[in-house]
Tab-separated table of C-alpha atoms in Angstrom:
chain	number	residue	atom	x	y	z
L	1	MET	CA	31.898	27.014	-24.061
L	2	ALA	CA	29.692	26.250	-21.023
L	3	ARG	CA	31.124	27.140	-17.639
L	4	MET	CA	30.027	25.695	-14.304
L	5	SER	CA	29.085	27.916	-11.393
L	6	THR	CA	28.066	27.132	-7.820
L	7	GLN	CA	24.913	28.575	-6.275
L	8	SER	CA	22.799	27.752	-3.221
L	9	PHE	CA	19.316	27.938	-1.751
L	10	PRO	CA	18.040	27.707	1.863
L	11	ALA	CA	16.516	24.361	2.845
L	12	THR	CA	15.688	22.108	5.763
L	13	PHE	CA	16.732	18.460	5.646
L	14	MET	CA	14.082	16.313	7.369
L	15	ARG	CA	13.141	12.738	7.940
L	16	GLY	CA	9.484	11.977	7.380
L	17	GLY	CA	8.305	8.439	8.142
L	18	THR	CA	10.765	6.008	6.521
L	19	SER	CA	12.130	8.597	4.075
L	20	ASN	CA	14.171	11.767	4.197
L	21	GLY	CA	14.651	14.691	1.875
L	22	LEU	CA	14.921	18.426	1.348
L	23	MET	CA	12.132	20.786	2.464
L	24	ILE	CA	12.156	23.982	0.388
L	25	HIS	CA	10.085	27.162	0.269
L	26	ARG	CA	8.586	27.515	-3.180
L	27	SER	CA	9.676	31.158	-3.202
L	28	ASP	CA	13.311	29.962	-3.126
L	29	LEU	CA	12.924	28.153	-6.461
L	30	PRO	CA	12.139	29.565	-9.926
L	31	LYS	CA	8.444	30.217	-10.551
L	32	ASP	CA	8.633	28.065	-13.678
L	33	GLU	CA	8.763	24.411	-12.570
L	34	SER	CA	10.510	23.477	-15.809
L	35	GLU	CA	13.585	25.276	-14.435
L	36	TRP	CA	13.756	23.128	-11.282
L	37	GLN	CA	15.440	20.092	-12.806
L	38	PRO	CA	19.089	21.246	-12.998
L	39	ILE	CA	18.841	22.791	-9.524
L	40	LEU	CA	17.213	19.932	-7.625
L	41	SER	CA	19.029	17.128	-9.417
L	42	SER	CA	22.419	18.720	-8.715
L	43	ALA	CA	21.456	19.388	-5.080
L	44	MET	CA	20.592	15.704	-4.610
L	45	GLY	CA	23.727	14.480	-6.411
L	46	SER	CA	22.145	13.297	-9.650
L	47	PRO	CA	22.647	12.183	-12.327
L	48	ASP	CA	24.984	9.561	-10.901
L	49	PRO	CA	25.811	6.513	-13.062
L	50	TYR	CA	27.269	4.879	-9.941
L	51	GLY	CA	23.905	5.145	-8.162
L	52	ARG	CA	25.317	6.590	-4.928
L	53	GLN	CA	24.483	10.332	-5.167
L	54	LEU	CA	27.829	10.873	-3.481
L	55	ASN	CA	28.020	14.442	-4.791
L	56	GLY	CA	24.770	15.634	-3.208
L	57	MET	CA	22.223	15.239	-0.430
L	58	GLY	CA	20.740	11.935	-1.633
L	59	SER	CA	22.064	8.547	-0.604
L	60	GLY	CA	21.371	6.289	-3.535
L	61	ILE	CA	17.944	4.815	-2.770
L	62	SER	CA	14.516	6.047	-3.808
L	63	SER	CA	13.342	6.753	-0.236
L	64	THR	CA	16.222	9.208	0.333
L	65	SER	CA	16.111	11.058	-3.002
L	66	LYS	CA	13.110	13.260	-2.318
L	67	VAL	CA	12.169	16.931	-2.224
L	68	CYS	CA	9.111	18.719	-0.781
L	69	VAL	CA	8.313	22.214	-2.031
L	70	VAL	CA	5.950	24.106	0.276
L	71	SER	CA	4.181	27.490	0.190
L	72	ARG	CA	1.213	29.260	1.745
L	73	SER	CA	-2.011	28.297	0.041
L	74	GLU	CA	-4.601	30.603	-1.460
L	75	ARG	CA	-7.269	27.899	-1.137
L	76	GLN	CA	-9.999	28.249	1.478
L	77	ASP	CA	-9.664	24.593	2.490
L	78	ALA	CA	-5.879	24.523	2.907
L	79	ASP	CA	-3.159	26.307	4.845
L	80	VAL	CA	-0.263	25.287	2.600
L	81	ASP	CA	0.354	23.853	-0.856
L	82	TYR	CA	2.867	21.053	-1.174
L	83	THR	CA	4.542	19.570	-4.238
L	84	PHE	CA	6.429	16.299	-3.924
L	85	VAL	CA	9.434	15.675	-6.180
L	86	GLN	CA	11.098	12.285	-6.678
L	87	VAL	CA	14.609	12.805	-8.039
L	88	GLY	CA	15.939	10.094	-10.357
L	89	ILE	CA	19.172	8.738	-8.925
L	90	LYS	CA	20.977	7.739	-12.100
L	91	ASP	CA	19.373	10.110	-14.623
L	92	GLY	CA	18.520	13.164	-12.499
L	93	SER	CA	14.954	13.330	-13.791
L	94	LEU	CA	12.245	14.970	-11.679
L	95	ASP	CA	9.097	12.897	-11.208
L	96	MET	CA	6.142	14.837	-9.811
L	97	ALA	CA	3.389	12.418	-10.790
L	98	GLY	CA	2.462	11.188	-7.308
L	99	ASN	CA	2.600	12.003	-3.628
L	100	CYS	CA	4.782	10.478	-0.885
L	101	GLY	CA	3.069	9.472	2.357
L	102	SER	CA	6.284	9.334	4.360
L	103	MET	CA	7.464	12.828	3.432
L	104	SER	CA	3.915	14.135	3.865
L	105	SER	CA	4.535	13.544	7.593
L	106	ALA	CA	7.192	16.265	7.514
L	107	VAL	CA	5.164	18.920	5.673
L	108	GLY	CA	2.910	20.097	8.531
L	109	PRO	CA	5.740	20.436	11.088
L	110	PHE	CA	7.945	22.181	8.512
L	111	ALA	CA	5.160	24.606	7.574
L	112	LEU	CA	4.521	25.512	11.215
L	113	ASN	CA	8.210	25.938	12.052
L	114	GLU	CA	8.761	28.132	8.998
L	115	GLY	CA	5.871	30.495	9.781
L	116	LEU	CA	3.734	29.421	6.830
L	117	VAL	CA	0.700	28.918	9.109
L	118	PRO	CA	0.940	31.852	11.533
L	119	ASP	CA	-2.698	31.652	12.682
L	120	ILE	CA	-2.587	28.017	13.797
L	121	GLU	CA	-4.821	27.208	16.767
L	122	LEU	CA	-4.172	24.484	19.308
L	123	LEU	CA	-6.844	21.789	19.389
L	124	ASP	CA	-9.131	22.086	22.428
L	125	GLY	CA	-6.410	23.815	24.392
L	126	SER	CA	-4.118	20.797	24.024
L	127	ALA	CA	-0.564	20.781	22.705
L	128	GLU	CA	-1.706	19.603	19.267
L	129	ALA	CA	-2.430	21.433	16.049
L	130	THR	CA	-3.727	20.534	12.596
L	131	VAL	CA	-2.274	21.873	9.350
L	132	ARG	CA	-4.430	21.540	6.227
L	133	ILE	CA	-2.314	20.595	3.219
L	134	PHE	CA	-3.155	20.658	-0.487
L	135	ASN	CA	-0.992	18.194	-2.395
L	136	THR	CA	-0.521	19.537	-5.915
L	137	ASN	CA	0.600	16.159	-7.320
L	138	THR	CA	-2.752	14.487	-6.633
L	139	SER	CA	-4.981	17.561	-6.139
L	140	LYS	CA	-6.050	16.086	-2.796
L	141	ILE	CA	-6.362	17.531	0.707
L	142	LEU	CA	-4.724	15.958	3.733
L	143	HIS	CA	-4.782	17.048	7.361
L	144	SER	CA	-1.659	16.702	9.498
L	145	THR	CA	-2.189	16.666	13.272
L	146	PHE	CA	0.898	16.748	15.479
L	147	SER	CA	2.350	17.822	18.819
L	148	VAL	CA	3.293	21.450	19.391
L	149	ASP	CA	5.523	23.154	21.921
L	150	ALA	CA	2.850	25.600	23.038
L	151	ALA	CA	5.329	28.078	24.528
L	152	GLU	CA	7.332	28.368	21.305
L	153	ALA	CA	4.495	27.551	18.844
L	154	VAL	CA	6.723	25.082	16.978
L	155	TYR	CA	6.600	21.376	16.259
L	156	GLU	CA	7.498	19.127	19.200
L	157	PRO	CA	9.403	16.113	17.802
L	158	CYS	CA	9.980	14.213	21.043
L	159	GLY	CA	7.586	11.474	22.047
L	160	ASP	CA	7.140	7.762	22.597
L	161	TYR	CA	5.633	6.704	19.257
L	162	SER	CA	7.697	4.377	17.075
L	163	VAL	CA	7.612	3.612	13.359
L	164	ASP	CA	8.900	0.240	12.182
L	165	GLY	CA	11.958	0.815	10.026
L	166	VAL	CA	12.989	3.956	11.956
L	167	PRO	CA	15.193	3.669	15.074
L	168	GLY	CA	14.058	5.409	18.241
L	169	THR	CA	10.792	7.164	18.993
L	170	GLY	CA	9.150	10.515	18.296
L	171	SER	CA	5.875	12.352	18.701
L	172	ARG	CA	3.017	10.887	16.697
L	173	ILE	CA	1.843	12.613	13.532
L	174	THR	CA	-1.594	11.641	12.243
L	175	LEU	CA	-2.247	12.111	8.541
L	176	SER	CA	-5.824	12.082	7.302
L	177	PHE	CA	-6.151	11.821	3.520
L	178	LEU	CA	-9.563	13.190	2.576
L	179	ASP	CA	-11.463	11.567	-0.296
L	180	PRO	CA	-8.337	9.634	-1.360
L	181	GLY	CA	-9.955	7.597	-4.136
L	182	GLY	CA	-8.950	8.433	-7.706
L	183	ALA	CA	-5.895	10.499	-6.811
L	184	LYS	CA	-4.565	10.323	-10.398
L	185	THR	CA	-7.278	8.592	-12.450
L	186	GLY	CA	-10.456	9.924	-10.866
L	187	LYS	CA	-11.641	6.497	-9.671
L	188	ALA	CA	-10.587	4.074	-6.927
L	189	LEU	CA	-10.979	1.282	-9.499
L	190	PRO	CA	-9.804	2.885	-12.757
L	191	THR	CA	-10.819	-0.132	-14.887
L	192	ASN	CA	-14.039	-0.652	-12.883
L	193	ASN	CA	-12.794	-4.176	-12.139
L	194	PRO	CA	-11.599	-5.486	-8.753
L	195	VAL	CA	-9.242	-7.836	-10.632
L	196	ASP	CA	-7.821	-7.542	-14.156
L	197	THR	CA	-5.776	-10.000	-16.197
L	198	LEU	CA	-2.707	-8.267	-17.620
L	199	SER	CA	-1.189	-9.648	-20.830
L	200	LEU	CA	2.586	-9.258	-20.882
L	201	PRO	CA	4.835	-8.860	-23.961
L	202	ASP	CA	6.249	-12.372	-23.448
L	203	GLY	CA	2.810	-13.909	-23.962
L	204	THR	CA	2.143	-14.694	-20.298
L	205	THR	CA	-0.599	-13.209	-18.124
L	206	VAL	CA	-0.926	-12.221	-14.488
L	207	LYS	CA	-3.882	-11.210	-12.351
L	208	ALA	CA	-3.713	-7.757	-10.759
L	209	SER	CA	-5.879	-5.369	-8.805
L	210	LEU	CA	-5.394	-1.871	-10.186
L	211	THR	CA	-6.443	0.562	-7.482
L	212	ASP	CA	-5.985	4.310	-7.164
L	213	ILE	CA	-6.314	5.354	-3.533
L	214	ALA	CA	-3.880	8.046	-2.285
L	215	ASN	CA	-1.526	6.839	-5.064
L	216	PRO	CA	-2.086	4.258	-7.822
L	217	GLY	CA	-0.846	0.718	-7.282
L	218	VAL	CA	-0.612	-2.566	-9.159
L	219	PHE	CA	-1.285	-5.296	-6.596
L	220	ILE	CA	-0.398	-8.886	-7.461
L	221	LEU	CA	-0.006	-12.125	-5.520
L	222	ALA	CA	3.567	-13.022	-4.566
L	223	SER	CA	2.769	-16.645	-5.380
L	224	ASP	CA	1.808	-15.692	-8.942
L	225	VAL	CA	5.395	-14.588	-9.625
L	226	GLY	CA	6.902	-17.555	-7.829
L	227	VAL	CA	8.208	-16.000	-4.604
L	228	SER	CA	7.397	-16.147	-0.920
L	229	GLY	CA	5.411	-13.269	0.499
L	230	ASN	CA	8.124	-12.838	3.125
L	231	ILE	CA	10.949	-12.498	0.599
L	232	HIS	CA	13.759	-10.185	1.767
L	233	PRO	CA	14.084	-6.950	-0.274
L	234	ASP	CA	17.742	-7.704	-1.073
L	235	THR	CA	16.803	-11.132	-2.406
L	236	LEU	CA	13.967	-9.648	-4.428
L	237	GLY	CA	16.110	-6.813	-5.794
L	238	SER	CA	18.942	-9.129	-6.796
L	239	ASN	CA	16.648	-11.348	-8.873
L	240	THR	CA	17.146	-9.490	-12.151
L	241	ASP	CA	14.784	-11.691	-14.164
L	242	LEU	CA	11.964	-11.228	-11.652
L	243	MET	CA	12.594	-7.485	-11.351
L	244	ALA	CA	12.407	-7.176	-15.134
L	245	ARG	CA	9.125	-9.117	-15.136
L	246	LEU	CA	7.703	-6.930	-12.365
L	247	GLU	CA	8.576	-3.836	-14.398
L	248	LEU	CA	6.656	-5.300	-17.354
L	249	ILE	CA	3.706	-5.903	-15.025
L	250	ARG	CA	3.931	-2.330	-13.727
L	251	ARG	CA	3.973	-0.935	-17.260
L	252	GLU	CA	0.984	-2.994	-18.408
L	253	GLY	CA	-0.881	-1.993	-15.256
L	254	ALA	CA	-0.124	1.660	-15.930
L	255	LYS	CA	-1.501	1.368	-19.469
L	256	ALA	CA	-4.679	-0.302	-18.225
L	257	MET	CA	-5.155	2.538	-15.701
L	258	GLY	CA	-4.670	5.179	-18.374
L	259	LEU	CA	-1.319	6.275	-16.927
L	260	ASP	CA	2.015	6.847	-18.640
L	261	PRO	CA	4.085	3.654	-18.267
L	262	ASP	CA	7.298	5.675	-18.653
L	263	THR	CA	6.549	7.524	-15.397
L	264	GLN	CA	8.418	5.467	-12.819
L	265	SER	CA	6.866	6.824	-9.618
L	266	ILE	CA	3.304	5.684	-10.374
L	267	PRO	CA	1.881	3.169	-10.326
L	268	LYS	CA	4.000	1.066	-7.986
L	269	VAL	CA	3.944	-2.742	-7.837
L	270	VAL	CA	3.063	-4.419	-4.538
L	271	LEU	CA	3.275	-8.177	-3.897
L	272	LEU	CA	0.633	-9.582	-1.540
L	273	SER	CA	0.361	-12.687	0.617
L	274	SER	CA	-1.680	-13.911	3.562
L	275	PRO	CA	-0.130	-14.074	7.030
L	276	SER	CA	0.643	-17.415	8.661
L	277	ASP	CA	-1.606	-18.581	11.487
L	278	ALA	CA	1.000	-17.344	13.988
L	279	GLU	CA	1.281	-13.941	12.279
L	280	ALA	CA	-2.502	-13.617	12.112
L	281	ALA	CA	-2.771	-14.481	15.790
L	282	ASP	CA	-0.263	-11.687	16.424
L	283	GLY	CA	-2.532	-9.171	14.701
L	284	VAL	CA	-1.244	-9.110	11.104
L	285	ASN	CA	-3.972	-8.913	8.458
L	286	ILE	CA	-1.919	-8.959	5.263
L	287	ILE	CA	1.734	-9.094	4.117
L	288	CYS	CA	3.268	-7.007	1.347
L	289	ARG	CA	6.513	-6.375	-0.485
L	290	ALA	CA	6.722	-3.180	-2.512
L	291	LEU	CA	8.799	-1.817	-5.356
L	292	SER	CA	9.653	1.841	-5.915
L	293	MET	CA	11.563	3.316	-8.850
L	294	GLN	CA	12.642	-0.214	-9.928
L	295	GLN	CA	14.080	-0.948	-6.488
L	296	ALA	CA	12.797	-3.310	-3.807
L	297	HIS	CA	11.526	-1.062	-1.019
L	298	LYS	CA	12.975	-1.626	2.460
L	299	ALA	CA	9.545	-1.031	4.040
L	300	VAL	CA	6.445	0.113	2.118
L	301	PRO	CA	5.609	3.512	0.574
L	302	LEU	CA	2.962	4.891	2.932
L	303	THR	CA	0.602	6.017	0.185
L	304	LEU	CA	0.658	2.436	-1.084
L	305	ALA	CA	0.014	1.194	2.464
L	306	LEU	CA	-3.010	3.504	2.524
L	307	ASN	CA	-4.095	2.123	-0.830
L	308	LEU	CA	-3.646	-1.458	0.367
L	309	GLY	CA	-5.468	-0.880	3.645
L	310	ALA	CA	-8.461	0.661	1.901
L	311	SER	CA	-8.378	-2.005	-0.833
L	312	CYS	CA	-8.821	-4.678	1.814
L	313	GLY	CA	-12.343	-3.282	2.180
L	314	LEU	CA	-13.116	-3.269	-1.551
L	315	ALA	CA	-14.948	-6.502	-2.344
L	316	GLY	CA	-13.290	-8.772	-4.877
L	317	THR	CA	-9.854	-7.160	-4.985
L	318	LEU	CA	-6.810	-9.332	-4.435
L	319	ALA	CA	-6.222	-7.468	-1.166
L	320	HIS	CA	-9.764	-8.257	-0.051
L	321	GLN	CA	-9.281	-11.914	-0.993
L	322	THR	CA	-5.853	-12.195	0.653
L	323	ALA	CA	-6.354	-10.315	3.920
L	324	VAL	CA	-7.152	-12.343	7.047
L	325	ALA	CA	-9.695	-11.181	9.638
L	326	ALA	CA	-9.957	-7.738	8.020
L	327	LYS	CA	-13.670	-7.724	7.182
L	328	GLY	CA	-15.492	-4.864	8.850
L	329	ARG	CA	-12.347	-3.483	10.499
L	330	ALA	CA	-11.721	0.263	10.601
L	331	SER	CA	-7.972	-0.361	10.427
L	332	VAL	CA	-5.695	-2.993	8.915
L	333	VAL	CA	-2.251	-4.129	10.093
L	334	ILE	CA	0.148	-4.591	7.176
L	335	ALA	CA	3.405	-6.496	7.647
L	336	HIS	CA	6.210	-5.192	5.420
L	337	ALA	CA	9.935	-5.849	5.094
L	338	SER	CA	10.874	-3.681	8.107
L	339	GLY	CA	7.969	-4.385	10.446
L	340	ARG	CA	4.338	-3.333	10.490
L	341	VAL	CA	2.143	-0.356	9.775
L	342	GLU	CA	-1.481	0.163	10.746
L	343	VAL	CA	-3.683	2.147	8.391
L	344	GLY	CA	-7.319	3.067	8.758
L	345	SER	CA	-10.071	4.002	6.360
L	346	VAL	CA	-13.563	5.404	6.741
L	347	MET	CA	-16.191	4.198	4.271
L	348	LYS	CA	-19.404	6.109	3.522
L	349	ASP	CA	-22.038	4.878	1.081
L	350	GLY	CA	-19.529	2.460	-0.441
L	351	ASN	CA	-16.946	5.188	-1.054
L	352	ILE	CA	-13.698	5.876	0.780
L	353	ASP	CA	-14.323	9.030	2.798
L	354	SER	CA	-10.844	9.256	4.330
L	355	ALA	CA	-7.735	7.213	5.025
L	356	LEU	CA	-5.568	7.532	8.114
L	357	LEU	CA	-1.988	6.692	9.007
L	358	HIS	CA	0.470	7.601	11.731
L	359	GLY	CA	4.114	8.574	11.439
L	360	THR	CA	6.922	10.615	12.936
L	361	ALA	CA	9.268	13.272	11.588
L	362	ARG	CA	12.413	15.088	12.665
L	363	VAL	CA	14.451	18.037	11.490
L	364	LEU	CA	17.962	16.773	10.732
L	365	MET	CA	19.645	19.921	9.462
L	366	LYS	CA	18.915	23.442	8.311
L	367	GLY	CA	21.052	25.696	6.154
L	368	HIS	CA	21.993	26.212	2.510
L	369	VAL	CA	22.272	23.501	-0.122
L	370	PHE	CA	24.813	24.076	-2.881
L	371	TYR	CA	24.361	23.025	-6.494
L	372	THR	CA	26.174	23.554	-9.752
L	373	VAL	CA	24.722	24.943	-12.973
L	374	SER	CA	26.197	25.526	-16.394
L	375	SER	CA	26.316	29.002	-17.891
L	376	HIS	CA	27.442	30.259	-21.277
């Protein structure tokens, strides 16, 4: 008969962007990643048929059921390796298919504070440093530049930069995603088409731009599924028929991109619309509503914001067609359900050389996380 036992591991609980989650040294987990599931799912409070994760560190929504596993890197072009883990709320599954832009904001500061980059140098004598990060989910490099307390050589979280969707202010973290195109499929346009027509099981069709920049996304027009581009996430999430249809669209998009439709974390569906004249005059270039793990996102996953911002510069895509006053711009302002985010991209010879976004992060707690495992 199986018996339950309680164990623990050291971890830091951090907010990164509009998400939060556990930051863990890879050396504190089993070497074999297949052994992570019972540990991390229990630590986060999954599986939970009630969807609350009341028995763990999660809080029942996709943006707060996340784990970052970090270690020193043996690569010449990186200081640390980082694996992102999305923990299924109801089933406790571990999804490591894609990266998370929000939690990526926390990786550099965590790595510095934990002594994983002991030889870090301040930039030009200023109180800033850059940590080079290799994301194992996408096999891509990103650079994290952030404020440092020079006297203590640790991350300085205090500042006057704000992120819509997060109360208060913090020091600005700049993430530069190098060569972000084809993070999972090898190409920014996996089907080679700026727009595809997806045929759904019910016999209907929908137009979609299938782009893979930082993370794969299925971009559709809000009007094509019969909703306003400014729809509230709660209204969107409570429309069960529409949510079911959007999941069918996501699955067909995944198949067309050569991805596994059963993997919930990628691709994600994003609904697009043009700003009103007043919104455009206020600097908004495009409006979006995003889904994540079959939930309406309260803001927008930052890797999908990166994807959307870069897609605005790809001729013929729905983003390119929908965006207002974005042509030739180095950055795009995206309005989402909680405010706005500005993302930038650098194009060279028609390819996306890098994509930029800003965020904040903060250490919330540090200690030991307890989990239960069965033993015979």
